[in-house]
């Protein structure tokens, strides 16, 4: 089982909180799509496994037109063995999702939409500099639901100025619309973003840690009461709607990352492409892969395993640690988990350790404490 990730590095405008790789000039979009196809061809033998998931991320993949999308699919199907029931997700922004575009996507192999709603409130969308408005957020979902069954939306909590009542209203809107999968992230202030500058200049008030915690608790309670499984720290799905792409990533399955800034993983090493559209294009045009590679040590792999697994419903199995990394790491894990078990932040079911409801908000901090430092 393996996956392909395609990075579409273009956006209409820069969201104030975003530190992903993208360009707001779409002049070279078609040329870049051709390069993505060349990279797919150059790397066709890298993953000798059937492809079970394809994920178009970005950037904004919903900026692709039908010819560009068709060219990418043609290339993938020509060079890779794609499973008949592969999950094929495309990230889309509400302002791109006219009925015409949704119909075009429905006619393509895409079978899952991940829509970047973020909030249904105009003030939140303005503050984040999203390209869509609240009306478009609602109307895109109503139309998308007529054509797609498997829909996920992104919602952000911890937006400056957003009250808990507004956060509840956002979740209620998603529930009313009967969306089967929600990914929800805290708004983090990344270095060198407009949001960081606004906070430094006092134009935007930073959000208190307590508010993040309260809104996270509201999110977990509301969605789990409404039939969603909280299957990963930021992901909630109704039965049958968990993201196969994300699950494969958390379970350490290999994937090929295509496009500027895309990351790949083959089970033992990580590679990442250059985060520059022009240099990426130049390299691919001359038949080179603009990549860096990092071979993961056993300690790196153990730390990654603990970090990703503790965020998921699967938890960390000490049998797995013993088998994959050895006795030394198993003993370290067992020694360090004691305090979290005593504090009720973790629980042990047979040989598998999970974060409890009380510890969920602290998942990443707990995982970091369980890391092995060489
Ligand atoms: S649309 Fe997505 S990738 Fe583009 S700037 Fe906004 S958050 Fe970043």
Coordinates of C-alpha atoms and ligand atoms in Angstrom, one line a residue:
X1 CA 0.0 0.0 0.0
X2 CA 1.4 3.4 -1.0
X3 CA 0.3 6.9 -1.8
X4 CA 1.0 9.8 -4.2
X5 CA 0.9 13.4 -2.9
X6 CA 0.8 16.1 -5.6
X7 CA 1.6 19.7 -4.4
X8 CA -0.1 22.4 -6.4
X9 CA 2.0 25.5 -5.4
X10 CA -0.4 28.3 -6.4
X11 CA -3.0 30.4 -4.4
X12 CA -5.1 33.4 -5.3
X13 CA -3.9 35.3 -2.3
X14 CA -1.8 34.7 0.8
X15 CA -3.7 33.8 4.0
X16 CA -2.3 35.7 6.9
X17 CA -1.4 32.7 8.9
X18 CA 0.1 30.5 6.2
X19 CA 3.7 29.3 5.9
X20 CA 3.2 26.7 3.1
X21 CA 4.9 26.9 -0.2
X22 CA 2.9 28.7 -2.9
X23 CA 3.0 31.5 -5.4
X24 CA 0.2 34.0 -6.0
X25 CA 1.2 34.4 -9.7
X26 CA -0.5 31.6 -11.7
X27 CA 1.0 32.6 -15.0
X28 CA 3.2 29.5 -15.0
X29 CA 0.6 27.0 -13.7
X30 CA 0.3 25.0 -16.9
X31 CA 4.0 24.8 -17.3
X32 CA 4.4 23.6 -13.8
X33 CA 1.7 21.0 -14.2
X34 CA 3.8 19.6 -17.2
X35 CA 6.8 19.5 -14.8
X36 CA 4.8 17.6 -12.2
X37 CA 4.0 15.0 -14.9
X38 CA 7.7 14.8 -15.8
X39 CA 8.6 14.2 -12.2
X40 CA 6.0 11.5 -12.0
X41 CA 7.6 9.9 -15.0
X42 CA 11.1 10.3 -13.6
X43 CA 10.1 8.6 -10.4
X44 CA 7.8 5.9 -11.7
X45 CA 9.9 3.1 -10.4
X46 CA 10.5 4.5 -7.0
X47 CA 7.5 2.9 -5.3
X48 CA 7.0 -0.7 -6.4
X49 CA 3.6 -1.0 -4.8
X50 CA 0.0 -0.5 -5.6
X51 CA -1.2 3.1 -5.1
X52 CA -4.1 3.2 -2.7
X53 CA -4.4 6.9 -2.2
X54 CA -3.8 10.0 -4.3
X55 CA -3.9 13.4 -2.6
X56 CA -3.8 16.8 -4.3
X57 CA -2.7 19.4 -1.7
X58 CA -1.2 22.8 -1.8
X59 CA -1.4 25.6 -2.3
X60 CA -4.8 25.4 -3.9
X61 CA -5.4 22.4 -6.2
X62 CA -8.9 23.6 -7.1
X63 CA -7.2 26.2 -9.3
X64 CA -6.4 23.4 -11.7
X65 CA -8.5 23.4 -14.9
X66 CA -9.9 20.3 -16.4
X67 CA -7.0 19.9 -19.0
X68 CA -4.4 20.2 -16.3
X69 CA -6.1 17.7 -14.0
X70 CA -6.6 15.3 -16.9
X71 CA -2.9 15.5 -17.8
X72 CA -1.9 14.6 -14.3
X73 CA -4.3 11.7 -14.1
X74 CA -3.3 10.4 -17.5
X75 CA 0.4 10.4 -16.4
X76 CA -0.4 8.7 -13.0
X77 CA -2.5 6.0 -14.6
X78 CA 0.1 5.4 -17.3
X79 CA 3.0 4.9 -14.9
X80 CA 1.6 3.6 -11.7
X81 CA -0.5 0.7 -10.7
X82 CA -3.5 2.5 -9.1
X83 CA -6.0 0.4 -7.1
X84 CA -9.5 0.4 -8.5
X85 CA -10.9 1.7 -5.3
X86 CA -8.1 4.2 -4.5
X87 CA -9.1 7.2 -2.4
X88 CA -8.5 10.3 -4.5
X89 CA -8.7 13.6 -2.6
X90 CA -8.5 17.1 -3.9
X91 CA -8.2 20.1 -1.6
X92 CA -10.5 22.9 -2.7
X93 CA -11.3 26.4 -1.6
X94 CA -14.9 27.5 -1.5
X95 CA -14.5 30.4 -3.9
X96 CA -13.3 28.0 -6.6
X97 CA -16.2 25.6 -6.2
X98 CA -18.9 26.8 -8.7
X99 CA -21.3 24.2 -9.8
X100 CA -19.4 23.9 -13.1
X101 CA -16.1 23.2 -11.3
X102 CA -17.7 20.7 -9.0
X103 CA -19.2 18.9 -12.0
X104 CA -15.8 18.8 -13.7
X105 CA -14.3 17.3 -10.6
X106 CA -17.2 14.8 -10.3
X107 CA -16.5 13.7 -13.9
X108 CA -12.8 13.2 -13.0
X109 CA -11.3 10.3 -10.9
X110 CA -11.4 12.6 -7.8
X111 CA -13.7 10.9 -5.3
X112 CA -13.2 12.9 -2.1
X113 CA -13.1 16.7 -1.6
X114 CA -11.4 18.4 1.3
X115 CA -12.8 21.9 1.4
X116 CA -10.9 24.8 3.2
X117 CA -13.9 26.4 4.9
X118 CA -12.0 27.4 8.1
X119 CA -14.9 29.5 9.5
X120 CA -18.5 30.4 8.5
X121 CA -18.0 33.9 10.0
X122 CA -17.1 36.9 7.7
X123 CA -14.9 38.6 10.4
X124 CA -12.8 35.4 10.9
X125 CA -12.3 35.0 7.1
X126 CA -11.3 38.6 6.7
X127 CA -8.9 38.5 9.6
X128 CA -7.2 35.4 8.1
X129 CA -7.3 37.0 4.5
X130 CA -9.1 34.0 3.1
X131 CA -10.1 34.4 -0.6
X132 CA -13.7 33.3 0.1
X133 CA -16.6 34.8 2.1
X134 CA -19.1 33.1 4.4
X135 CA -21.8 32.9 1.7
X136 CA -19.4 31.0 -0.6
X137 CA -18.4 28.7 2.3
X138 CA -22.1 27.7 2.7
X139 CA -23.0 27.6 -1.0
X140 CA -20.0 25.6 -2.1
X141 CA -20.8 22.9 0.5
X142 CA -24.5 22.7 -0.5
X143 CA -23.5 22.2 -4.2
X144 CA -20.6 19.8 -3.4
X145 CA -23.0 17.6 -1.4
X146 CA -25.1 17.1 -4.5
X147 CA -22.2 15.5 -6.3
X148 CA -19.8 14.1 -3.7
X149 CA -20.6 11.9 -0.7
X150 CA -17.1 11.8 0.7
X151 CA -16.5 15.4 1.9
X152 CA -14.2 16.8 4.5
X153 CA -14.0 20.4 5.7
X154 CA -11.2 22.2 7.5
X155 CA -12.3 24.4 10.5
X156 CA -9.9 26.5 12.5
X157 CA -10.2 27.3 16.2
X158 CA -8.4 29.8 18.3
X159 CA -8.9 32.6 15.8
X160 CA -8.2 36.0 17.5
X161 CA -11.5 37.6 18.5
X162 CA -13.6 34.4 18.0
X163 CA -15.8 33.6 21.0
X164 CA -16.6 30.1 22.2
X165 CA -20.2 30.8 21.2
X166 CA -19.1 31.5 17.6
X167 CA -16.9 28.4 17.6
X168 CA -20.0 26.4 18.7
X169 CA -22.0 28.0 15.9
X170 CA -19.3 27.0 13.3
X171 CA -19.5 23.4 14.4
X172 CA -23.3 23.5 14.4
X173 CA -23.3 24.7 10.8
X174 CA -21.0 21.8 9.8
X175 CA -23.3 19.3 11.6
X176 CA -26.4 20.8 10.1
X177 CA -24.9 20.3 6.6
X178 CA -24.2 16.7 7.5
X179 CA -20.5 16.8 6.6
X180 CA -19.0 13.3 7.3
X181 CA -15.4 14.4 8.0
X182 CA -13.9 17.4 9.8
X183 CA -10.2 18.3 10.2
X184 CA -9.8 21.0 12.8
X185 CA -6.6 22.8 13.6
X186 CA -5.7 25.5 16.1
X187 CA -4.6 28.7 14.5
X188 CA -0.9 28.8 15.2
X189 CA 1.3 31.9 14.7
X190 CA 4.0 30.8 12.4
X191 CA 7.3 32.8 12.0
X192 CA 7.4 35.4 9.2
X193 CA 3.7 35.4 8.6
X194 CA 1.5 38.5 8.4
X195 CA -0.3 37.2 11.5
X196 CA 2.9 37.3 13.4
X197 CA 3.6 40.9 12.3
X198 CA 0.1 42.0 13.3
X199 CA 0.5 40.5 16.7
X200 CA 3.9 42.1 17.2
X201 CA 2.5 45.5 16.2
X202 CA -0.5 45.1 18.5
X203 CA -3.0 45.1 15.7
X204 CA -4.2 41.6 16.6
X205 CA -4.5 40.3 20.1
X206 CA -2.9 36.9 20.7
X207 CA -5.2 34.1 21.8
X208 CA -4.8 32.8 25.4
X209 CA -3.8 29.2 25.9
X210 CA -6.9 28.7 27.9
X211 CA -9.1 29.6 24.9
X212 CA -7.4 27.1 22.7
X213 CA -8.0 24.5 25.4
X214 CA -11.7 25.4 25.8
X215 CA -12.3 25.4 22.1
X216 CA -10.5 22.1 21.7
X217 CA -12.7 20.6 24.4
X218 CA -15.9 22.0 22.8
X219 CA -14.8 20.5 19.5
X220 CA -14.0 17.0 20.8
X221 CA -17.3 16.9 22.9
X222 CA -19.5 18.2 20.2
X223 CA -18.3 16.0 17.4
X224 CA -18.0 12.8 19.4
X225 CA -21.5 13.3 20.7
X226 CA -22.7 13.6 17.1
X227 CA -21.3 10.3 15.8
X228 CA -17.8 11.3 14.8
X229 CA -14.8 9.3 15.9
X230 CA -11.9 11.4 17.1
X231 CA -9.4 9.1 15.3
X232 CA -6.4 11.5 15.2
X233 CA -5.6 14.7 17.2
X234 CA -6.9 17.0 14.4
X235 CA -9.3 14.6 12.6
X236 CA -12.8 13.5 13.1
X237 CA -14.8 11.1 10.9
X238 CA -18.1 9.4 10.8
X239 CA -17.8 5.6 10.3
X240 CA -16.6 4.8 6.8
X241 CA -15.2 8.3 6.2
X242 CA -11.8 8.3 7.8
X243 CA -9.1 9.6 5.5
X244 CA -7.2 6.7 4.0
X245 CA -4.5 9.1 3.0
X246 CA -3.9 10.3 6.5
X247 CA -4.1 6.9 8.0
X248 CA -1.5 5.6 5.6
X249 CA 0.8 8.4 6.6
X250 CA 0.3 7.8 10.4
X251 CA 0.9 4.1 9.9
X252 CA 4.2 4.8 8.2
X253 CA 3.3 3.6 4.7
X254 CA 5.5 4.9 1.8
X255 CA 4.4 7.8 -0.3
X256 CA 5.7 9.8 -3.2
X257 CA 5.6 13.5 -2.9
X258 CA 5.5 15.3 -6.3
X259 CA 6.0 19.0 -6.9
X260 CA 7.9 21.9 -5.2
X261 CA 8.3 21.4 -1.4
X262 CA 6.6 18.0 -1.5
X263 CA 8.0 15.4 0.9
X264 CA 8.4 11.7 0.2
X265 CA 8.9 8.7 2.5
X266 CA 10.1 5.2 1.6
X267 CA 10.1 3.5 5.0
X268 CA 13.7 4.4 5.8
X269 CA 14.4 7.8 4.5
X270 CA 12.7 11.1 3.8
X271 CA 13.2 13.3 0.8
X272 CA 11.9 16.7 0.1
X273 CA 11.8 18.8 -3.1
X274 CA 13.0 22.3 -3.4
X275 CA 10.5 25.0 -2.3
X276 CA 11.0 27.2 -5.3
X277 CA 8.8 26.9 -8.5
X278 CA 11.4 28.3 -10.8
X279 CA 14.4 26.2 -9.6
X280 CA 12.1 23.1 -9.4
X281 CA 11.1 23.7 -13.1
X282 CA 14.7 24.2 -14.2
X283 CA 15.9 21.0 -12.5
X284 CA 13.0 18.8 -13.8
X285 CA 13.4 20.2 -17.3
X286 CA 16.9 19.0 -17.4
X287 CA 16.0 15.6 -16.0
X288 CA 17.2 16.1 -12.4
X289 CA 15.3 15.7 -9.2
X290 CA 15.7 18.8 -7.0
X291 CA 15.7 16.9 -3.8
X292 CA 17.4 16.5 -0.5
X293 CA 17.4 13.2 1.4
X294 CA 17.6 12.4 5.0
X295 CA 18.3 8.8 6.1
X296 CA 16.4 8.2 9.3
X297 CA 18.3 6.7 12.2
X298 CA 16.6 4.1 14.4
X299 CA 16.2 6.9 17.0
X300 CA 14.5 9.2 14.4
X301 CA 12.2 6.4 13.4
X302 CA 11.3 5.6 17.0
X303 CA 10.6 9.3 17.8
X304 CA 8.4 9.6 14.7
X305 CA 6.6 6.4 15.5
X306 CA 5.8 7.7 19.0
X307 CA 4.8 11.2 17.8
X308 CA 2.4 10.0 15.1
X309 CA 0.9 7.0 16.9
X310 CA 0.2 8.8 20.1
X311 CA -1.9 11.3 18.1
X312 CA -4.0 8.5 16.7
X313 CA -6.6 6.1 18.0
X314 CA -4.0 3.3 17.3
X315 CA -1.7 4.3 20.2
X316 CA 1.8 3.0 20.8
X317 CA 2.3 -0.8 21.0
X318 CA 5.4 -1.9 23.1
X319 CA 5.4 -5.1 21.0
X320 CA 5.8 -2.9 17.9
X321 CA 8.6 -0.9 19.5
X322 CA 10.4 -4.1 20.5
X323 CA 10.1 -5.5 17.0
X324 CA 10.9 -2.4 15.0
X325 CA 13.4 -0.6 17.2
X326 CA 14.6 -3.1 19.9
X327 CA 14.7 -3.6 23.7
X328 CA 16.6 -0.3 24.4
X329 CA 13.7 1.8 23.0
X330 CA 11.0 -0.4 24.6
X331 CA 12.6 0.0 28.1
X332 CA 12.9 3.7 27.6
X333 CA 9.3 4.1 26.6
X334 CA 8.1 2.0 29.5
X335 CA 10.2 3.9 32.0
X336 CA 9.0 7.3 30.7
X337 CA 5.3 6.6 30.5
X338 CA 5.0 5.9 34.3
X339 CA 4.3 9.5 35.3
X340 CA 1.7 9.9 32.6
X341 CA -0.1 6.8 33.6
X342 CA -0.1 8.0 37.3
X343 CA -1.5 11.4 36.2
X344 CA -4.3 9.8 34.2
X345 CA -2.9 11.4 31.0
X346 CA -2.2 8.0 29.4
X347 CA -3.8 4.5 29.7
X348 CA -2.5 1.1 28.9
X349 CA -4.8 -1.5 27.2
X350 CA -2.9 -4.8 26.9
X351 CA 0.4 -3.8 25.4
X352 CA -0.8 -0.6 23.8
X353 CA -0.6 2.9 25.3
X354 CA -3.1 5.6 24.5
X355 CA -3.5 9.2 25.5
X356 CA -6.7 9.6 27.6
X357 CA -9.4 12.2 27.1
X358 CA -7.7 14.2 29.9
X359 CA -4.4 14.1 28.1
X360 CA -5.5 14.6 24.5
X361 CA -4.9 18.4 24.3
X362 CA -1.3 17.7 25.5
X363 CA -0.6 14.9 23.0
X364 CA 2.4 16.5 21.3
X365 CA 4.1 17.6 24.6
X366 CA 3.6 14.0 26.1
X367 CA 5.1 12.5 22.9
X368 CA 8.1 14.9 23.1
X369 CA 8.8 13.7 26.6
X370 CA 8.8 10.1 25.4
X371 CA 11.4 10.8 22.7
X372 CA 14.7 9.0 22.9
X373 CA 17.7 11.4 22.8
X374 CA 20.9 9.9 21.6
Ligands
LIG1 S1 -5.2 28.8 0.5 FE1 -4.1 27.4 1.8 S2 -2.1 27.2 1.0 FE2 -3.0 29.0 0.1 S3 -2.3 30.7 1.4 FE3 -4.3 30.0 2.2 S4 -3.9 28.5 3.8 FE4 -2.0 28.8 2.6

